[in-house]
Tab-separated table of C-alpha atoms in Angstrom:
chain	number	residue	atom	x	y	z
K	1	MET	CA	-13.106	-32.394	4.158
K	2	SER	CA	-12.961	-28.588	4.589
K	3	ILE	CA	-9.191	-28.203	4.797
K	4	GLU	CA	-6.822	-30.625	3.148
K	5	VAL	CA	-3.088	-30.055	3.198
K	6	LYS	CA	-1.433	-32.615	0.942
K	7	HIS	CA	2.311	-33.269	1.156
K	8	VAL	CA	3.194	-29.634	1.342
K	9	THR	CA	6.842	-28.552	1.328
K	10	LYS	CA	8.061	-24.985	1.545
K	11	HIS	CA	11.590	-23.620	1.397
K	12	ILE	CA	12.464	-20.014	2.069
K	13	ARG	CA	15.945	-18.737	1.238
K	14	GLY	CA	17.340	-22.260	1.279
K	15	VAL	CA	15.773	-23.178	4.618
K	16	THR	CA	13.113	-25.882	4.733
K	17	ILE	CA	10.218	-24.384	6.647
K	18	LEU	CA	7.705	-27.154	6.011
K	19	ASP	CA	8.612	-30.650	4.930
K	20	ASP	CA	6.007	-32.991	3.446
K	21	VAL	CA	3.232	-31.851	5.758
K	22	SER	CA	-0.203	-33.368	5.409
K	23	LEU	CA	-3.262	-32.774	7.518
K	24	SER	CA	-6.992	-32.478	7.161
K	25	VAL	CA	-9.755	-30.793	9.110
K	26	SER	CA	-13.405	-31.664	8.615
K	27	ASN	CA	-16.391	-29.375	8.795
K	28	GLY	CA	-17.549	-29.100	12.366
K	29	ALA	CA	-14.220	-30.162	13.837
K	30	ILE	CA	-11.480	-28.455	15.794
K	31	ALA	CA	-7.899	-29.393	14.997
K	32	ALA	CA	-4.898	-27.970	16.771
K	33	ILE	CA	-1.295	-27.626	15.689
K	34	ALA	CA	1.180	-27.899	18.500
K	35	GLY	CA	4.900	-27.403	18.408
K	36	PRO	CA	7.780	-25.351	19.759
K	37	ASN	CA	8.609	-21.854	18.532
K	38	GLY	CA	9.946	-21.953	15.004
K	39	SER	CA	8.408	-25.318	14.171
K	40	GLY	CA	6.417	-23.870	11.262
K	41	LYS	CA	2.920	-23.447	12.748
K	42	THR	CA	2.451	-19.861	11.577
K	43	MET	CA	3.887	-20.614	8.147
K	44	LEU	CA	1.486	-23.515	7.792
K	45	MET	CA	-1.423	-21.224	8.629
K	46	ARG	CA	-0.191	-18.673	6.101
K	47	LEU	CA	0.018	-21.418	3.502
K	48	ILE	CA	-3.554	-22.548	4.127
K	49	ALA	CA	-4.681	-18.910	4.027
K	50	GLY	CA	-3.060	-18.403	0.619
K	51	LEU	CA	-0.589	-15.802	1.839
K	52	ILE	CA	2.286	-18.020	0.681
K	53	THR	CA	2.294	-20.846	-1.842
K	54	PRO	CA	3.884	-24.268	-1.395
K	55	ASP	CA	6.890	-25.389	-3.424
K	56	LYS	CA	5.446	-28.882	-3.515
K	57	GLY	CA	2.058	-30.277	-2.647
K	58	SER	CA	-1.275	-28.538	-2.491
K	59	VAL	CA	-3.784	-26.988	-0.148
K	60	VAL	CA	-7.466	-27.583	-0.822
K	61	VAL	CA	-10.069	-25.605	1.110
K	62	ASP	CA	-13.757	-26.261	0.542
K	63	GLY	CA	-12.896	-28.100	-2.672
K	64	ALA	CA	-10.819	-25.297	-4.198
K	65	THR	CA	-7.046	-25.616	-4.610
K	66	ILE	CA	-5.478	-22.494	-3.156
K	67	GLY	CA	-3.177	-20.740	-5.574
K	68	ILE	CA	-4.769	-22.448	-8.574
K	69	ASP	CA	-8.563	-22.278	-8.309
K	70	ARG	CA	-8.541	-19.353	-5.924
K	71	ALA	CA	-5.972	-17.010	-4.385
K	72	PHE	CA	-7.580	-17.272	-0.948
K	73	PRO	CA	-10.262	-19.492	0.578
K	74	GLU	CA	-13.702	-18.122	-0.257
K	75	SER	CA	-15.015	-18.135	3.296
K	76	MET	CA	-12.236	-17.824	5.821
K	77	GLY	CA	-11.703	-16.107	9.140
K	78	ILE	CA	-8.126	-15.632	10.179
K	79	LEU	CA	-6.153	-14.380	13.128
K	80	ILE	CA	-2.401	-14.593	12.610
K	81	GLU	CA	-0.013	-12.551	14.732
K	82	SER	CA	-1.141	-9.421	16.537
K	83	PRO	CA	-4.264	-8.118	14.854
K	84	GLN	CA	-3.859	-4.788	13.106
K	85	PHE	CA	-6.589	-2.315	12.289
K	86	LEU	CA	-6.895	1.339	11.299
K	87	SER	CA	-5.551	3.103	14.376
K	88	ALA	CA	-7.651	6.271	14.124
K	89	TYR	CA	-11.000	4.463	14.050
K	90	THR	CA	-13.026	2.678	16.704
K	91	GLY	CA	-13.253	-1.091	16.845
K	92	ARG	CA	-16.792	-1.024	15.512
K	93	MET	CA	-15.834	1.254	12.637
K	94	ASN	CA	-12.963	-1.019	11.729
K	95	LEU	CA	-15.272	-4.020	11.585
K	96	CYS	CA	-17.791	-2.037	9.522
K	97	LEU	CA	-15.092	-1.143	7.024
K	98	LEU	CA	-13.839	-4.702	6.797
K	99	ALA	CA	-17.368	-6.056	6.440
K	100	SER	CA	-18.136	-3.549	3.694
K	101	ILE	CA	-15.643	-5.205	1.333
K	102	ARG	CA	-17.766	-8.307	0.869
K	103	ASP	CA	-21.002	-6.782	2.141
K	104	LYS	CA	-22.158	-10.035	3.706
K	105	VAL	CA	-23.053	-8.739	7.153
K	106	GLY	CA	-24.491	-5.524	8.520
K	107	GLY	CA	-24.466	-3.453	11.687
K	108	GLU	CA	-26.524	-5.896	13.713
K	109	ALA	CA	-24.134	-8.773	13.143
K	110	ILE	CA	-21.209	-6.500	13.985
K	111	ASP	CA	-22.792	-5.413	17.258
K	112	LYS	CA	-23.553	-9.021	18.130
K	113	VAL	CA	-20.016	-10.231	17.517
K	114	LEU	CA	-18.562	-7.326	19.512
K	115	GLU	CA	-20.747	-8.344	22.418
K	116	GLU	CA	-19.663	-11.968	22.060
K	117	VAL	CA	-15.983	-11.064	22.346
K	118	GLY	CA	-16.608	-8.752	25.264
K	119	LEU	CA	-16.150	-5.370	23.580
K	120	ARG	CA	-18.597	-2.498	23.778
K	121	LYS	CA	-20.230	-1.494	20.517
K	122	ASP	CA	-20.488	2.126	21.669
K	123	ASP	CA	-16.844	2.398	22.735
K	124	LYS	CA	-15.598	5.662	21.226
K	125	ARG	CA	-11.915	4.949	21.750
K	126	PRO	CA	-9.861	4.591	18.580
K	127	PHE	CA	-8.022	1.320	18.029
K	128	ARG	CA	-4.658	2.846	18.938
K	129	LYS	CA	-5.924	3.287	22.514
K	130	TYR	CA	-6.920	-0.349	22.916
K	131	SER	CA	-5.053	-2.591	25.309
K	132	LEU	CA	-3.390	-5.715	23.917
K	133	GLY	CA	-6.252	-7.846	25.187
K	134	MET	CA	-8.843	-5.615	23.535
K	135	LYS	CA	-6.930	-5.734	20.266
K	136	GLN	CA	-6.898	-9.500	20.447
K	137	ARG	CA	-10.636	-9.576	21.092
K	138	LEU	CA	-11.232	-7.318	18.102
K	139	GLY	CA	-9.066	-9.606	15.989
K	140	LEU	CA	-11.220	-12.560	17.041
K	141	ALA	CA	-14.348	-10.580	16.249
K	142	ALA	CA	-13.054	-9.854	12.747
K	143	ALA	CA	-12.189	-13.531	12.251
K	144	VAL	CA	-15.680	-14.840	13.079
K	145	LEU	CA	-17.705	-11.874	11.833
K	146	GLU	CA	-18.839	-13.345	8.517
K	147	SER	CA	-19.465	-16.864	9.858
K	148	PRO	CA	-16.633	-18.372	7.838
K	149	SER	CA	-16.543	-22.020	6.883
K	150	VAL	CA	-12.830	-22.142	7.771
K	151	LEU	CA	-11.320	-20.512	10.832
K	152	LEU	CA	-7.561	-20.190	11.284
K	153	LEU	CA	-6.387	-18.963	14.672
K	154	ASP	CA	-2.732	-18.598	15.547
K	155	GLU	CA	-2.208	-18.215	19.300
K	156	PRO	CA	-5.659	-16.657	19.862
K	157	SER	CA	-5.292	-16.710	23.654
K	158	ASN	CA	-2.351	-14.264	23.579
K	159	ALA	CA	-2.922	-11.301	25.874
K	160	LEU	CA	-6.332	-12.583	27.003
K	161	ASP	CA	-7.247	-12.585	30.673
K	162	ARG	CA	-9.172	-15.402	32.316
K	163	ASP	CA	-12.512	-14.031	31.110
K	164	GLY	CA	-11.026	-13.663	27.686
K	165	VAL	CA	-9.937	-17.284	27.611
K	166	ARG	CA	-13.454	-18.341	28.635
K	167	MET	CA	-14.818	-16.189	25.828
K	168	LEU	CA	-12.387	-17.788	23.413
K	169	ARG	CA	-13.473	-21.241	24.463
K	170	ARG	CA	-17.153	-20.367	23.931
K	171	LEU	CA	-16.382	-18.806	20.579
K	172	ILE	CA	-14.449	-21.768	19.233
K	173	LEU	CA	-17.059	-24.271	20.393
K	174	LYS	CA	-19.791	-22.161	18.852
K	175	GLU	CA	-17.954	-22.093	15.550
K	176	ARG	CA	-17.622	-25.857	15.617
K	177	GLU	CA	-21.322	-26.269	16.335
K	178	ARG	CA	-22.058	-23.993	13.404
K	179	GLY	CA	-20.107	-26.398	11.210
K	180	ALA	CA	-16.900	-24.463	10.631
K	181	ALA	CA	-13.558	-26.229	10.296
K	182	VAL	CA	-11.343	-24.735	12.982
K	183	LEU	CA	-7.587	-25.022	12.869
K	184	TRP	CA	-5.702	-23.337	15.635
K	185	ALA	CA	-2.380	-23.168	17.389
K	186	CYS	CA	-2.064	-22.536	21.086
K	187	HIS	CA	0.716	-22.698	23.625
K	188	ASP	CA	-1.687	-23.470	26.445
K	189	ARG	CA	-1.589	-27.240	26.262
K	190	GLU	CA	-4.477	-27.740	28.655
K	191	LEU	CA	-6.741	-25.372	26.727
K	192	MET	CA	-5.708	-26.889	23.437
K	193	GLU	CA	-6.328	-30.473	24.463
K	194	SER	CA	-9.612	-29.671	26.209
K	195	LEU	CA	-11.094	-28.040	23.111
K	196	SER	CA	-9.609	-29.902	20.190
K	197	ASP	CA	-10.826	-33.033	18.483
K	198	GLU	CA	-7.337	-33.799	17.259
K	199	VAL	CA	-3.847	-32.399	17.514
K	200	TYR	CA	-1.046	-32.410	14.968
K	201	TYR	CA	2.416	-32.098	16.444
K	202	LEU	CA	4.830	-30.123	14.346
K	203	ALA	CA	8.584	-30.207	14.852
K	204	GLU	CA	11.188	-28.603	12.590
K	205	GLY	CA	8.686	-28.298	9.776
K	206	HIS	CA	7.322	-31.810	9.681
K	207	ILE	CA	4.438	-33.624	11.362
K	208	ASP	CA	5.863	-35.460	14.299
K	209	GLY	CA	2.686	-36.993	15.647
K	210	HIS	CA	-1.062	-36.931	15.436
K	211	GLU	CA	-3.465	-37.539	18.275
K	212	ILE	CA	-7.221	-37.896	18.107
K	213	PHE	CA	-9.247	-37.297	21.221
K	214	ALA	CA	-12.090	-39.728	21.220
K	215	GLY	CA	-15.615	-38.783	22.207
K	216	ARG	CA	-15.527	-35.169	21.052
K	217	GLY	CA	-17.960	-35.626	18.205
K	218	LEU	CA	-15.438	-35.648	15.347
K	219	SER	CA	-17.414	-36.322	12.178
P	1	MET	CA	-16.924	-3.325	-6.393
P	2	ARG	CA	-14.458	-4.963	-3.998
P	3	CYS	CA	-11.683	-3.003	-5.666
P	4	LEU	CA	-13.524	0.238	-4.958
P	5	ARG	CA	-14.086	-0.744	-1.347
P	6	CYS	CA	-10.446	-1.694	-1.006
P	7	LEU	CA	-9.596	1.743	-2.358
P	8	VAL	CA	-11.860	3.377	0.243
P	9	MET	CA	-9.895	1.455	2.872
P	10	ASP	CA	-6.645	2.806	1.440
P	11	VAL	CA	-7.933	6.367	1.505
P	12	LEU	CA	-9.110	6.073	5.098
P	13	ALA	CA	-5.883	4.396	6.198
P	14	THR	CA	-3.758	7.174	4.709
P	15	LEU	CA	-5.872	10.251	5.510
P	16	ARG	CA	-3.498	11.551	8.133
P	17	SER	CA	-0.247	10.740	6.340
P	18	THR	CA	-1.597	12.160	3.070
P	19	GLY	CA	-2.546	15.363	4.877
P	20	ILE	CA	0.979	15.706	6.228
P	21	TRP	CA	2.478	14.948	2.821
P	22	LEU	CA	0.307	17.507	1.030
P	23	THR	CA	1.165	20.098	3.686
P	24	ALA	CA	4.854	19.418	3.061
P	25	CYS	CA	4.173	19.768	-0.659
P	26	ALA	CA	2.442	23.113	-0.154
P	27	PHE	CA	5.290	24.339	2.045
P	28	CYS	CA	7.942	23.347	-0.509
P	29	CYS	CA	5.912	24.948	-3.296
P	30	VAL	CA	5.699	28.206	-1.367
P	31	LEU	CA	9.463	28.158	-0.879
P	32	MET	CA	10.048	27.464	-4.569
P	33	LEU	CA	7.788	30.288	-5.649
P	34	VAL	CA	9.375	32.711	-3.211
P	35	ALA	CA	12.730	31.634	-4.633
P	36	LEU	CA	11.359	32.277	-8.128
P	37	ARG	CA	10.332	35.789	-7.169
P	38	LEU	CA	13.774	36.419	-5.671
P	39	GLU	CA	15.506	35.035	-8.756
P	40	VAL	CA	13.489	37.256	-11.051
P	41	GLY	CA	13.992	40.218	-8.747
P	42	MET	CA	17.760	39.738	-8.791
P	43	ALA	CA	17.780	39.300	-12.542
P	44	LEU	CA	15.801	42.526	-12.928
P	45	ALA	CA	18.147	44.333	-10.561
P	46	GLY	CA	21.145	43.118	-12.520
P	47	ALA	CA	19.704	43.968	-15.920
P	48	ASP	CA	21.459	46.506	-18.119
P	49	ASP	CA	20.181	50.050	-17.970
P	50	GLY	CA	17.569	50.738	-20.544
P	51	MET	CA	16.357	47.160	-20.658
P	52	THR	CA	12.752	46.804	-19.591
P	53	PHE	CA	10.957	43.582	-18.825
P	54	ASP	CA	7.322	42.758	-18.596
P	55	VAL	CA	6.669	39.818	-16.275
P	56	ALA	CA	3.024	39.420	-15.405
P	57	PHE	CA	3.484	36.616	-12.844
P	58	THR	CA	0.566	34.658	-14.140
P	59	LEU	CA	-0.249	31.121	-13.066
P	60	GLY	CA	1.794	29.902	-16.025
P	61	ASP	CA	4.783	31.986	-14.899
P	62	TYR	CA	4.626	30.576	-11.384
P	63	LEU	CA	4.441	27.014	-12.610
P	64	LEU	CA	7.880	27.509	-14.068
P	65	GLY	CA	9.047	27.878	-10.475
P	66	TYR	CA	8.598	24.124	-10.162
P	67	PHE	CA	8.918	22.806	-13.688
P	68	ALA	CA	11.335	25.011	-15.605
P	69	GLY	CA	13.811	22.145	-15.642
P	70	CYS	CA	17.034	22.263	-17.608
P	71	VAL	CA	18.474	21.326	-20.986
P	72	PRO	CA	20.267	17.986	-21.352
P	73	PHE	CA	23.748	18.114	-19.870
P	74	THR	CA	26.550	18.360	-22.389
P	75	GLY	CA	29.392	19.284	-20.089
P	76	GLY	CA	31.009	21.458	-22.700
P	77	ASP	CA	31.565	24.590	-20.637
P	78	ASP	CA	33.117	23.006	-17.519
P	79	ARG	CA	29.899	23.301	-15.554
P	80	ALA	CA	29.217	20.513	-13.107
P	81	PHE	CA	25.945	18.697	-13.611
P	82	ALA	CA	23.188	19.561	-11.162
P	83	PRO	CA	19.528	18.646	-11.557
P	84	PRO	CA	17.185	21.635	-11.333
P	85	ILE	CA	16.449	21.994	-7.633
P	86	GLY	CA	12.775	22.933	-7.731
P	87	TRP	CA	11.903	20.184	-10.183
P	88	PHE	CA	13.971	17.589	-8.336
P	89	VAL	CA	12.517	18.453	-4.921
P	90	PHE	CA	8.979	18.307	-6.282
P	91	PHE	CA	9.310	14.848	-7.755
P	92	LEU	CA	11.445	13.478	-4.935
P	93	LEU	CA	8.806	14.563	-2.423
P	94	LEU	CA	6.188	12.872	-4.603
P	95	VAL	CA	8.158	9.637	-4.657
P	96	VAL	CA	8.917	9.643	-0.925
P	97	GLY	CA	5.298	10.365	-0.027
P	98	LEU	CA	4.030	7.411	-2.035
P	99	ALA	CA	6.745	5.003	-1.005
P	100	ARG	CA	5.735	3.426	2.285
P	101	TYR	CA	2.053	2.738	2.352
P	102	PRO	CA	1.403	0.005	-0.241
P	103	ARG	CA	3.960	-2.433	1.121
P	104	GLU	CA	3.607	-1.381	4.709
P	105	SER	CA	-0.130	-1.979	4.640
P	106	LEU	CA	0.563	-5.677	4.041
P	107	ARG	CA	2.246	-5.834	7.411
P	108	GLY	CA	-0.971	-4.859	9.142
P	109	PHE	CA	-4.599	-4.166	8.326
P	110	GLY	CA	-3.929	-4.437	4.602
P	111	GLN	CA	-3.397	-8.162	4.942
P	112	GLN	CA	-6.951	-8.572	6.216
P	113	VAL	CA	-8.180	-6.370	3.406
P	114	LEU	CA	-6.234	-8.479	0.919
P	115	ILE	CA	-7.890	-11.662	2.123
P	116	ALA	CA	-11.330	-10.019	2.164
P	117	CYS	CA	-10.787	-8.862	-1.434
P	118	GLY	CA	-10.406	-12.498	-2.386
P	119	SER	CA	-8.001	-11.684	-5.180
P	120	ARG	CA	-4.471	-10.278	-5.293
P	121	TRP	CA	-5.205	-8.474	-8.551
P	122	THR	CA	-8.165	-6.693	-6.974
P	123	TRP	CA	-5.919	-5.478	-4.162
P	124	TRP	CA	-3.220	-4.468	-6.626
P	125	TRP	CA	-5.536	-2.461	-8.886
P	126	ALA	CA	-6.810	-0.612	-5.814
P	127	LYS	CA	-3.207	0.314	-4.981
P	128	CYS	CA	-2.604	1.550	-8.536
P	129	VAL	CA	-5.677	3.752	-8.348
P	130	TRP	CA	-4.593	4.966	-4.911
P	131	VAL	CA	-1.193	5.965	-6.318
P	132	ALA	CA	-2.758	7.777	-9.285
P	133	GLY	CA	-5.266	9.565	-7.059
P	134	SER	CA	-2.582	10.607	-4.580
P	135	VAL	CA	-0.456	11.966	-7.416
P	136	LEU	CA	-3.401	14.003	-8.689
P	137	LEU	CA	-3.890	15.464	-5.205
P	138	PHE	CA	-0.180	16.270	-5.019
P	139	CYS	CA	-0.205	18.042	-8.397
P	140	ALA	CA	-3.435	19.834	-7.474
P	141	THR	CA	-1.776	21.124	-4.296
P	142	ALA	CA	1.157	22.503	-6.270
P	143	LEU	CA	-1.242	24.066	-8.759
P	144	LEU	CA	-3.308	25.600	-5.985
P	145	VAL	CA	-0.266	27.207	-4.391
P	146	ALA	CA	0.774	28.647	-7.768
P	147	LEU	CA	-2.788	29.864	-8.326
P	148	LEU	CA	-2.861	31.598	-4.950
P	149	PHE	CA	0.471	33.258	-5.669
P	150	SER	CA	-0.829	34.461	-9.042
P	151	LEU	CA	-3.937	35.909	-7.390
P	152	ILE	CA	-2.146	37.516	-4.453
P	153	ALA	CA	1.132	38.556	-6.063
P	154	GLY	CA	0.562	38.352	-9.764
P	155	SER	CA	-1.801	39.113	-12.556
P	156	GLY	CA	-4.163	36.231	-12.121
P	157	PRO	CA	-4.982	32.682	-13.214
P	158	SER	CA	-3.818	32.777	-16.799
P	159	TRP	CA	-1.929	29.806	-18.276
P	160	SER	CA	0.132	32.062	-20.494
P	161	VAL	CA	3.837	32.422	-19.759
P	162	SER	CA	5.554	35.776	-20.190
P	163	PRO	CA	8.431	35.647	-22.743
P	164	ASP	CA	10.442	37.902	-20.464
P	165	MET	CA	9.984	35.434	-17.617
P	166	LEU	CA	11.688	32.771	-19.715
P	167	TYR	CA	14.591	35.104	-20.327
P	168	LEU	CA	14.962	36.158	-16.705
P	169	ILE	CA	15.048	32.634	-15.299
P	170	ASP	CA	17.831	31.695	-17.685
P	171	PHE	CA	15.707	29.533	-19.937
P	172	PRO	CA	17.532	28.261	-23.053
P	173	TRP	CA	16.209	31.325	-24.870
P	174	GLN	CA	18.258	30.693	-28.019
P	175	GLU	CA	16.103	27.651	-28.633
P	176	LEU	CA	12.751	29.205	-27.855
P	177	ARG	CA	9.988	28.861	-30.354
P	178	GLY	CA	7.935	31.938	-31.030
P	179	ALA	CA	5.468	33.326	-28.487
P	180	PRO	CA	2.808	32.884	-27.209
P	181	TYR	CA	3.680	30.319	-24.582
P	182	ASP	CA	0.970	28.387	-22.860
P	183	ALA	CA	1.483	26.163	-19.826
P	184	LEU	CA	-1.821	24.271	-19.949
P	185	SER	CA	-0.824	21.422	-22.252
P	186	PHE	CA	2.590	21.276	-20.606
P	187	MET	CA	0.903	20.763	-17.228
P	188	GLY	CA	-1.013	17.865	-18.727
P	189	ALA	CA	2.328	16.224	-19.467
P	190	VAL	CA	3.553	16.952	-15.936
P	191	VAL	CA	0.574	15.121	-14.471
P	192	VAL	CA	1.053	12.165	-16.815
P	193	VAL	CA	4.766	11.968	-15.911
P	194	ALA	CA	3.987	12.168	-12.201
P	195	ILE	CA	1.422	9.349	-12.372
P	196	SER	CA	3.796	7.184	-14.421
P	197	LEU	CA	6.609	7.812	-11.962
P	198	GLY	CA	4.328	6.912	-9.048
P	199	LEU	CA	3.284	3.642	-10.683
P	200	PHE	CA	6.853	2.895	-11.698
P	201	GLN	CA	7.925	3.256	-8.102
P	202	LEU	CA	5.023	1.127	-6.884
P	203	CYS	CA	6.210	-1.617	-9.216
P	204	LEU	CA	9.821	-1.303	-8.077
P	205	SER	CA	8.865	-1.362	-4.402
P	206	PHE	CA	7.197	-4.753	-4.881
P	207	LEU	CA	10.045	-6.093	-6.962
P	208	PHE	CA	13.003	-4.864	-4.918
P	209	GLY	CA	11.720	-3.241	-1.746
P	210	THR	CA	10.551	0.212	-0.703
P	211	ILE	CA	13.986	1.727	-0.108
P	212	SER	CA	15.336	0.365	-3.390
P	213	GLY	CA	12.239	1.710	-5.128
P	214	VAL	CA	12.836	5.223	-3.809
P	215	GLY	CA	16.521	5.017	-4.653
P	216	ALA	CA	15.835	3.838	-8.184
P	217	SER	CA	13.205	6.550	-8.705
P	218	ALA	CA	15.631	9.205	-7.475
P	219	GLY	CA	18.236	7.792	-9.838
P	220	LEU	CA	15.737	7.952	-12.670
P	221	LEU	CA	15.075	11.632	-11.900
P	222	VAL	CA	18.798	12.379	-12.041
P	223	ALA	CA	19.156	10.406	-15.283
P	224	SER	CA	16.215	12.301	-16.769
P	225	ALA	CA	17.714	15.643	-15.811
P	226	PHE	CA	21.063	14.551	-17.215
P	227	GLY	CA	19.380	13.705	-20.486
P	228	VAL	CA	19.751	9.939	-20.670
P	229	GLY	CA	17.853	8.924	-23.811
P	230	PRO	CA	14.506	7.160	-23.703
P	231	ILE	CA	14.694	5.884	-20.103
P	232	GLY	CA	14.618	9.424	-18.774
P	233	PHE	CA	10.869	9.838	-19.246
P	234	CYS	CA	10.686	12.285	-16.339
P	235	ALA	CA	12.246	14.849	-18.678
P	236	PHE	CA	8.798	15.241	-20.237
P	237	SER	CA	7.917	17.277	-17.156
P	238	MET	CA	10.597	19.911	-17.865
P	239	ALA	CA	9.461	23.087	-19.598
P	240	ALA	CA	13.002	23.618	-20.925
P	241	ARG	CA	12.561	20.526	-23.121
P	242	CYS	CA	8.901	20.974	-24.016
P	243	GLY	CA	7.735	21.761	-27.541
P	244	ALA	CA	5.312	24.343	-26.103
P	245	PHE	CA	8.382	26.494	-25.266
P	246	VAL	CA	11.401	25.347	-27.238
P	247	ALA	CA	11.799	24.493	-30.882
P	248	ASP	CA	12.488	20.744	-31.363
P	249	GLY	CA	11.113	20.100	-27.902
P	250	TRP	CA	8.999	17.062	-27.128
P	251	LEU	CA	5.345	17.058	-28.072
P	252	LEU	CA	2.501	16.314	-25.702
P	253	ALA	CA	1.454	13.232	-27.695
P	254	GLU	CA	4.987	11.868	-27.385
P	255	ALA	CA	4.973	12.408	-23.626
P	256	ILE	CA	1.616	10.709	-23.198
P	257	ALA	CA	2.657	7.751	-25.348
P	258	VAL	CA	5.935	7.085	-23.522
P	259	CYS	CA	4.507	7.665	-20.062
P	260	GLY	CA	1.473	5.562	-20.927
P	261	VAL	CA	3.733	2.643	-21.814
P	262	VAL	CA	5.693	3.100	-18.575
P	263	ALA	CA	2.507	3.233	-16.510
P	264	ILE	CA	0.902	0.178	-18.114
P	265	ALA	CA	4.110	-1.857	-17.963
P	266	SER	CA	4.601	-0.904	-14.313
P	267	MET	CA	1.074	-1.943	-13.390
P	268	LEU	CA	1.368	-5.282	-15.181
P	269	VAL	CA	4.874	-6.185	-14.048
P	270	GLY	CA	4.173	-5.032	-10.508
P	271	GLY	CA	0.905	-6.959	-10.435
P	272	ILE	CA	2.583	-10.142	-11.610
P	273	ALA	CA	5.333	-9.674	-9.008
P	274	PHE	CA	2.753	-9.142	-6.288
P	275	ASN	CA	0.811	-12.216	-7.310
P	276	ARG	CA	3.890	-14.319	-6.695
P	277	ARG	CA	4.836	-12.552	-3.518
P	278	ARG	CA	4.914	-14.136	-0.093
P	279	CYS	CA	2.961	-12.205	2.521
P	280	PHE	CA	4.631	-12.567	5.864
P	281	GLY	CA	2.731	-9.855	7.677
P	282	SER	CA	4.828	-8.006	10.229
P	283	GLU	CA	7.868	-10.125	9.347
P	284	ASP	CA	7.933	-8.525	5.911
P	285	SER	CA	10.785	-6.102	5.490
P	286	LEU	CA	10.292	-2.830	3.691
């Protein structure tokens, strides 16, 4: 298993945000989290990402317990909320700067991923001049840039036009084929069910249902 | 290496805001030094006939425009307490300029950088270095303005301080140690105090919030000016309490020791607080 969430509970200021939540996502699988606003989807993603720690339970990603063995998953791509970058720099420059921290990929990989998400590598506009859709595409590019083994996407179709949604679909399927464990949340039920191997339904912080879609190659 | 790269990210993210902050610093420094010249001019004009003064307006003299400070408040002669304006403005501007970025970055791009760093401590150390580096730039700006004043309207870049300057700006001259007076080692203490204050505020901002951090730092400055015992470490940046100028004043080694403890404690406590901190992105309040 690439992502294992085991009986996780989280309270914040006396409010139970997540209540005994358990789920798992295998390598090469796409799992979705569905639920109404305020059900805890984003908090669950933050927990898996290591941005918050559970009060009870544990999160294990690629064999490492988050918060104990590692602060954050070793190989993770993440898109939570509206993506933010350095406003005075171009999209490409932002990705170069981000990639330079771990130094795993170079200019060629950056150009390739920009093309995949539908952005121009030679676009001279700074990030602050990007439309919402372009910002979202750049956020997706940053998430998949280093070919992560775990991909967390929270409402990735926000602000995307029809072409953008097609691009998103291709991207997510490609990541699955590459063997990544993809966990995502999406309000577009049709898109979510057409792409996902399984769906966890979250309501008021607890898992309310779990559906597996047969015949999608879930390992 | 990741820490260094994280630091590069911090520098690039704050280029514009740092430029604005340093410009504000330079502007305030110019005002303070003009005020110093006016103060000395008025003192000279009001001097008794027959008294002559020799003020060279060296670099050291101009630095007193920011860091002259004041003696601890005793309240004996019915004077209301007031922190020295130049000194207070300098350090308050320092504190305000450093306040927002570290926490605010976690609401945006900094969160991605944090995850890419792979370690909260790596991110934290980069912030500490960013604070220290920004403080050095801030102090360098103030020094540069004083240097320019000494070259344009003074006798040049000497660290020596004119004894008559100390008299004219109402220094506690009864407590002065014998001349010569040299501002170089004193400036070393100023830099150490400024870095410690910056790190102290960084720690407070992660413990209690940015606004509380600024408020507490401002309170600390007032307490230091007032003369509140050991917690007022900012007093080490006041020439009026420095052993280089006054008898029984603090020594440079003392200043470095106390400020060093403050800086190290701030980095460790702040780092531990950050390691336990929830990162909510844009939902985080300042």
